[in-house]
Amino acid sequence: MTEAADGGHPGVGRVLVVIPTYNEADNVTDVVARLRRVAPAVDVLVADDNSPDGTGALAEALAGTDPRVHVLHRPRKEGLGAAYLAGFAWARQRGYDAVVEMDADGSHAPEDLPALLRAARDADVVIGSRWTRGARVTNWPLRRLLLSRGGNLYARLALGVPVSDATGGYRVYRAAALQAMELRSVRSQGYSFQVELSRLAHRAGVRIVEVPITFAERERGASKMSPLIVAEALWRITTWGLRDRRVRRTRRGHRRWP
Ligand SMILES: Nc1nc2c(ncn2[C@@H]2O[C@H](COP(=O)(O)OP(=O)(O)O)[C@@H](O)[C@H]2O)c(=O)[nH]1
Ligand SMILES: [Mg+2]
């Protein structure tokens, strides 16, 4: 059987797109439909945290008519990080060769996925980047633009992660890369999850490639971004940065900090 007939992508294999959802009833049906249209060979897993707005039931209805769509019902809202880790485990148990992270709100255009998957033929991790040449960000308020640029600058300086969009959440991970990364150590709940995985990928020495994307602010539903999520990211990035610096000093033969 050819890879395509087997549901795979040439050079990448079987792909699972994990879409974490919390109150995305206005978006989930549309984004899954767009995804299935542009990338008919991918499987989809909606990881829903028991959304009060009925997102889980809508996803279930999609799964009922499309054998490539699956739903992971999680008991309560536990943050983006926990939902993705559960999705990764689901993929590993079923032998997928690559896992894609994608938001449910349409900010990550499913139409960009074929380019990301093409890049994954020669990479272990592909980051859909808002901040490389050729990318576009539309309708984002200045506050969010500054937060993203500032967050990325801080992550790069503190952690030395050589990517322009360490906070972005539109990515392809080859299964071997996820295996090489120390996922058991992951503690992030909110969006610092993306920075944490960027750091782990860099530390694991896997090949990271960035591909420009067109990122558009959501048109429906509400963002789950909160001051708490920003605070978690700041705190964690600072802690990792200090820890990494200490390790580098120790390796160079300096005395360990107290
Ligand atoms: N399962 C799950 N999904 C979440 C959670 N928080 C955010 N999401 C999803 O993560 C994606 C990105 O969140 P969003 O609110 O759009 O963040 P923003 O783009 O930074 O404003 C969306 O698909 C959300 O539904 C959560 O606690 N659990
Ligand atoms: Mg969003």
Short mmCIF file of C-alpha atoms and ligand atoms in Angstrom, two decimals:
data_model
loop_
_atom_site.label_atom_id
_atom_site.label_comp_id
_atom_site.label_asym_id
_atom_site.label_seq_id
_atom_site.Cartn_x
_atom_site.Cartn_y
_atom_site.Cartn_z
CA MET A 1 0.00 0.00 0.00
CA THR A 2 1.35 3.47 -0.77
CA GLU A 3 1.76 5.99 2.01
CA ALA A 4 -1.03 8.13 0.60
CA ALA A 5 -3.44 5.22 0.44
CA ASP A 6 -2.44 4.39 3.99
CA GLY A 7 -3.46 7.87 5.11
CA GLY A 8 0.13 9.02 5.31
CA HIS A 9 2.11 11.96 3.96
CA PRO A 10 5.11 11.27 1.77
CA GLY A 11 8.27 11.52 3.83
CA VAL A 12 6.34 12.12 7.05
CA GLY A 13 3.90 9.26 7.50
CA ARG A 14 0.64 9.19 9.45
CA VAL A 15 -0.25 12.58 10.87
CA LEU A 16 -2.55 13.47 13.77
CA VAL A 17 -3.66 17.09 14.18
CA VAL A 18 -4.46 17.82 17.83
CA ILE A 19 -6.84 20.74 18.36
CA PRO A 20 -7.29 21.76 22.01
CA THR A 21 -10.63 23.39 22.70
CA TYR A 22 -12.24 25.30 25.49
CA ASN A 23 -15.50 27.04 24.57
CA GLU A 24 -14.93 26.97 20.83
CA ALA A 25 -18.49 26.06 19.77
CA ASP A 26 -18.47 28.91 17.25
CA ASN A 27 -15.27 27.67 15.64
CA VAL A 28 -14.70 23.94 15.97
CA THR A 29 -16.96 22.77 13.13
CA ASP A 30 -15.57 25.28 10.67
CA VAL A 31 -11.90 24.67 11.46
CA VAL A 32 -12.23 20.88 11.24
CA ALA A 33 -14.09 21.18 7.91
CA ARG A 34 -11.38 23.46 6.48
CA LEU A 35 -8.70 21.12 7.73
CA ARG A 36 -10.27 18.02 6.23
CA ARG A 37 -10.64 19.86 2.90
CA VAL A 38 -7.03 21.00 2.56
CA ALA A 39 -5.36 17.99 4.19
CA PRO A 40 -7.66 14.99 3.62
CA ALA A 41 -5.01 12.47 4.72
CA VAL A 42 -4.61 13.78 8.27
CA ASP A 43 -6.47 12.46 11.28
CA VAL A 44 -7.88 14.95 13.76
CA LEU A 45 -8.16 14.81 17.54
CA VAL A 46 -10.20 17.48 19.29
CA ALA A 47 -9.02 17.63 22.91
CA ASP A 48 -11.87 19.28 24.75
CA ASP A 49 -11.77 20.23 28.43
CA ASN A 50 -15.49 19.67 29.06
CA SER A 51 -16.38 23.08 27.56
CA PRO A 52 -19.61 24.42 29.07
CA ASP A 53 -20.67 25.77 25.65
CA GLY A 54 -21.08 22.29 24.14
CA THR A 55 -17.90 22.20 22.01
CA GLY A 56 -17.41 18.55 22.99
CA ALA A 57 -20.83 17.54 21.66
CA LEU A 58 -20.21 19.38 18.39
CA ALA A 59 -16.87 17.62 18.00
CA GLU A 60 -18.60 14.32 18.75
CA ALA A 61 -21.11 15.03 15.96
CA LEU A 62 -18.21 15.60 13.55
CA ALA A 63 -16.57 12.36 14.68
CA GLY A 64 -19.86 10.55 14.09
CA THR A 65 -19.82 11.38 10.39
CA ASP A 66 -16.08 11.30 9.71
CA PRO A 67 -13.95 8.34 10.77
CA ARG A 68 -10.82 10.50 10.65
CA VAL A 69 -12.11 12.81 13.39
CA HIS A 70 -11.77 11.81 17.04
CA VAL A 71 -12.57 13.46 20.35
CA LEU A 72 -10.70 13.30 23.63
CA HIS A 73 -13.08 14.38 26.36
CA ARG A 74 -11.20 15.64 29.36
CA PRO A 75 -12.99 16.11 32.67
CA ARG A 76 -12.13 19.73 33.40
CA LYS A 77 -10.24 22.78 32.22
CA GLU A 78 -6.59 22.07 32.90
CA GLY A 79 -4.89 24.38 30.44
CA LEU A 80 -3.44 24.07 26.98
CA GLY A 81 -0.33 22.19 28.11
CA ALA A 82 -2.19 19.33 29.78
CA ALA A 83 -4.54 18.98 26.80
CA TYR A 84 -1.62 18.73 24.38
CA LEU A 85 0.27 16.22 26.51
CA ALA A 86 -2.84 14.04 26.59
CA GLY A 87 -3.12 14.42 22.80
CA PHE A 88 0.54 13.46 22.31
CA ALA A 89 0.04 10.35 24.46
CA TRP A 90 -3.07 9.44 22.42
CA ALA A 91 -1.01 9.74 19.23
CA ARG A 92 1.87 7.68 20.61
CA GLN A 93 -0.45 4.87 21.68
CA ARG A 94 -1.79 4.69 18.13
CA GLY A 95 1.55 4.83 16.38
CA TYR A 96 1.28 8.17 14.57
CA ASP A 97 4.47 9.37 12.89
CA ALA A 98 3.84 13.07 13.46
CA VAL A 99 1.63 15.29 15.60
CA VAL A 100 0.43 18.77 14.64
CA GLU A 101 -0.59 21.46 17.12
CA MET A 102 -3.29 23.81 15.87
CA ASP A 103 -5.63 26.30 17.58
CA ALA A 104 -9.38 25.88 17.10
CA ASP A 105 -10.20 29.54 16.55
CA GLY A 106 -9.05 29.87 12.95
CA SER A 107 -5.93 31.89 13.83
CA HIS A 108 -3.88 29.02 12.43
CA ALA A 109 -5.09 28.67 8.86
CA PRO A 110 -5.55 25.00 7.99
CA GLU A 111 -4.57 26.08 4.46
CA ASP A 112 -0.99 26.60 5.73
CA LEU A 113 -0.71 22.99 6.92
CA PRO A 114 0.45 21.44 3.61
CA ALA A 115 3.48 23.78 3.64
CA LEU A 116 4.27 22.83 7.24
CA LEU A 117 4.02 19.13 6.41
CA ARG A 118 6.27 19.57 3.36
CA ALA A 119 8.87 21.20 5.61
CA ALA A 120 8.55 18.29 8.04
CA ARG A 121 10.07 15.96 5.44
CA ASP A 122 13.45 17.48 6.26
CA ALA A 123 12.92 18.48 9.89
CA ASP A 124 12.05 17.01 13.27
CA VAL A 125 10.06 20.02 14.44
CA VAL A 126 8.38 22.59 12.21
CA ILE A 127 7.24 25.87 13.75
CA GLY A 128 4.67 27.91 11.89
CA SER A 129 6.17 31.32 12.54
CA ARG A 130 4.53 34.73 12.73
CA TRP A 131 7.90 36.42 12.86
CA THR A 132 9.93 35.21 9.88
CA ARG A 133 10.09 36.78 6.44
CA GLY A 134 6.95 36.12 4.46
CA ALA A 135 4.69 35.71 7.50
CA ARG A 136 1.62 37.88 8.08
CA VAL A 137 -0.26 38.79 11.24
CA THR A 138 -3.64 40.40 10.72
CA ASN A 139 -6.11 42.09 13.05
CA TRP A 140 -4.06 41.55 16.18
CA PRO A 141 -4.37 44.40 18.68
CA LEU A 142 -1.12 46.25 19.45
CA ARG A 143 -1.18 44.84 22.97
CA ARG A 144 -0.99 41.26 21.65
CA LEU A 145 1.65 42.13 19.05
CA LEU A 146 3.87 43.64 21.73
CA LEU A 147 3.28 40.72 24.07
CA SER A 148 4.27 38.24 21.38
CA ARG A 149 7.34 40.18 20.22
CA GLY A 150 8.42 40.89 23.80
CA GLY A 151 7.78 37.30 24.90
CA ASN A 152 9.82 35.94 22.01
CA LEU A 153 12.68 38.35 22.61
CA TYR A 154 12.77 37.42 26.29
CA ALA A 155 12.59 33.69 25.53
CA ARG A 156 15.46 33.99 23.04
CA LEU A 157 17.66 36.00 25.38
CA ALA A 158 16.91 33.94 28.49
CA LEU A 159 16.97 30.49 26.90
CA GLY A 160 19.02 30.85 23.73
CA VAL A 161 16.35 29.08 21.72
CA PRO A 162 17.27 29.85 18.10
CA VAL A 163 13.77 30.45 16.72
CA SER A 164 11.82 33.59 15.90
CA ASP A 165 8.49 32.30 17.24
CA ALA A 166 9.05 30.23 20.37
CA THR A 167 5.59 31.10 21.68
CA GLY A 168 3.63 30.12 18.58
CA GLY A 169 1.31 27.16 18.71
CA TYR A 170 1.14 25.98 15.09
CA ARG A 171 3.67 23.18 14.83
CA VAL A 172 4.56 19.76 13.53
CA TYR A 173 6.45 17.34 15.76
CA ARG A 174 7.81 14.12 14.31
CA ALA A 175 7.19 11.24 16.73
CA ALA A 176 10.93 10.63 17.10
CA ALA A 177 11.43 14.25 18.18
CA LEU A 178 8.74 13.96 20.86
CA GLN A 179 10.44 10.80 22.08
CA ALA A 180 13.80 12.57 22.25
CA MET A 181 12.33 15.48 24.24
CA GLU A 182 11.95 15.21 27.99
CA LEU A 183 8.16 15.54 28.00
CA ARG A 184 7.87 14.03 31.46
CA SER A 185 9.46 17.14 32.91
CA VAL A 186 6.86 19.48 31.38
CA ARG A 187 5.00 21.54 33.97
CA SER A 188 3.51 24.40 31.92
CA GLN A 189 -0.23 24.75 32.05
CA GLY A 190 -0.85 27.76 29.84
CA TYR A 191 0.90 29.11 26.77
CA SER A 192 4.37 28.82 28.29
CA PHE A 193 3.91 25.23 27.13
CA GLN A 194 5.01 26.31 23.65
CA VAL A 195 8.15 27.96 24.98
CA GLU A 196 8.88 24.93 27.16
CA LEU A 197 8.63 22.60 24.17
CA SER A 198 10.82 24.92 22.08
CA ARG A 199 13.44 24.72 24.82
CA LEU A 200 13.18 20.94 25.11
CA ALA A 201 13.46 20.52 21.33
CA HIS A 202 16.54 22.73 21.27
CA ARG A 203 18.08 20.83 24.19
CA ALA A 204 17.35 17.49 22.50
CA GLY A 205 19.30 18.72 19.48
CA VAL A 206 16.55 17.96 16.99
CA ARG A 207 16.24 19.81 13.68
CA ILE A 208 13.89 22.78 14.06
CA VAL A 209 12.69 24.60 10.95
CA GLU A 210 10.43 27.64 10.80
CA VAL A 211 7.88 28.23 8.07
CA PRO A 212 6.09 31.57 7.67
CA ILE A 213 2.35 31.49 8.33
CA THR A 214 -0.58 33.84 7.98
CA PHE A 215 -1.94 34.40 11.47
CA ALA A 216 -5.32 36.08 11.85
CA GLU A 217 -7.00 37.13 15.09
CA ARG A 218 -10.05 35.04 15.91
CA GLU A 219 -13.37 36.36 14.59
CA ARG A 220 -15.61 34.41 16.98
CA GLY A 221 -15.48 33.35 20.59
CA ALA A 222 -13.21 34.66 23.32
CA SER A 223 -9.47 34.34 23.89
CA LYS A 224 -8.42 32.40 26.97
CA MET A 225 -5.32 34.52 27.39
CA SER A 226 -5.19 35.96 30.92
CA PRO A 227 -2.76 37.85 33.17
CA LEU A 228 -2.23 34.57 35.02
CA ILE A 229 -1.06 32.89 31.81
CA VAL A 230 1.36 35.75 31.10
CA ALA A 231 2.64 35.59 34.69
CA GLU A 232 3.19 31.84 34.43
CA ALA A 233 5.19 32.29 31.22
CA LEU A 234 7.35 35.06 32.69
CA TRP A 235 8.04 33.11 35.83
CA ARG A 236 8.83 29.86 34.06
CA ILE A 237 11.04 31.38 31.36
CA THR A 238 13.02 33.21 34.06
CA THR A 239 13.41 30.02 36.11
CA TRP A 240 14.54 27.97 33.09
CA GLY A 241 16.91 30.73 32.04
CA LEU A 242 18.58 30.83 35.45
CA ARG A 243 18.78 27.05 35.59
CA ASP A 244 20.31 26.81 32.10
CA ARG A 245 22.84 29.49 32.97
CA ARG A 246 23.82 27.63 36.12
CA VAL A 247 24.27 24.40 34.15
CA ARG A 248 26.44 26.20 31.58
CA ARG A 249 28.60 27.66 34.37
CA THR A 250 28.96 24.26 36.01
CA ARG A 251 29.94 22.67 32.71
CA ARG A 252 32.58 25.31 32.17
CA GLY A 253 34.12 24.23 35.46
CA HIS A 254 32.96 27.15 37.57
CA ARG A 255 31.83 26.51 41.05
CA ARG A 256 28.11 25.72 41.29
CA TRP A 257 25.90 28.41 42.72
CA PRO A 258 24.91 27.77 46.34
N1 LIG B 1 -8.41 21.90 26.01
C1 LIG B 1 -8.07 23.18 26.30
N2 LIG B 1 -7.91 24.07 25.31
C2 LIG B 1 -7.58 25.34 25.63
C3 LIG B 1 -7.42 25.78 26.96
N3 LIG B 1 -7.09 27.10 26.96
C4 LIG B 1 -7.05 27.46 25.63
N4 LIG B 1 -7.35 26.42 24.84
C5 LIG B 1 -7.40 26.36 23.38
O1 LIG B 1 -6.13 26.77 22.91
C6 LIG B 1 -6.23 27.48 21.70
C7 LIG B 1 -5.60 28.86 21.83
O2 LIG B 1 -6.33 29.62 22.77
P1 LIG B 1 -6.83 31.12 22.50
O3 LIG B 1 -7.82 31.45 23.55
O4 LIG B 1 -7.25 31.30 21.09
O5 LIG B 1 -5.50 31.94 22.79
P2 LIG B 1 -4.94 33.20 22.03
O6 LIG B 1 -4.93 32.88 20.58
O7 LIG B 1 -3.55 33.36 22.59
O8 LIG B 1 -5.82 34.34 22.36
C8 LIG B 1 -7.73 27.52 21.39
O9 LIG B 1 -8.04 26.46 20.52
C9 LIG B 1 -8.37 27.34 22.75
O10 LIG B 1 -9.67 26.80 22.70
C10 LIG B 1 -7.63 24.81 28.02
O11 LIG B 1 -7.51 25.09 29.20
N5 LIG B 1 -7.95 23.53 27.62
MG MG B 2 -6.48 32.36 19.52
#
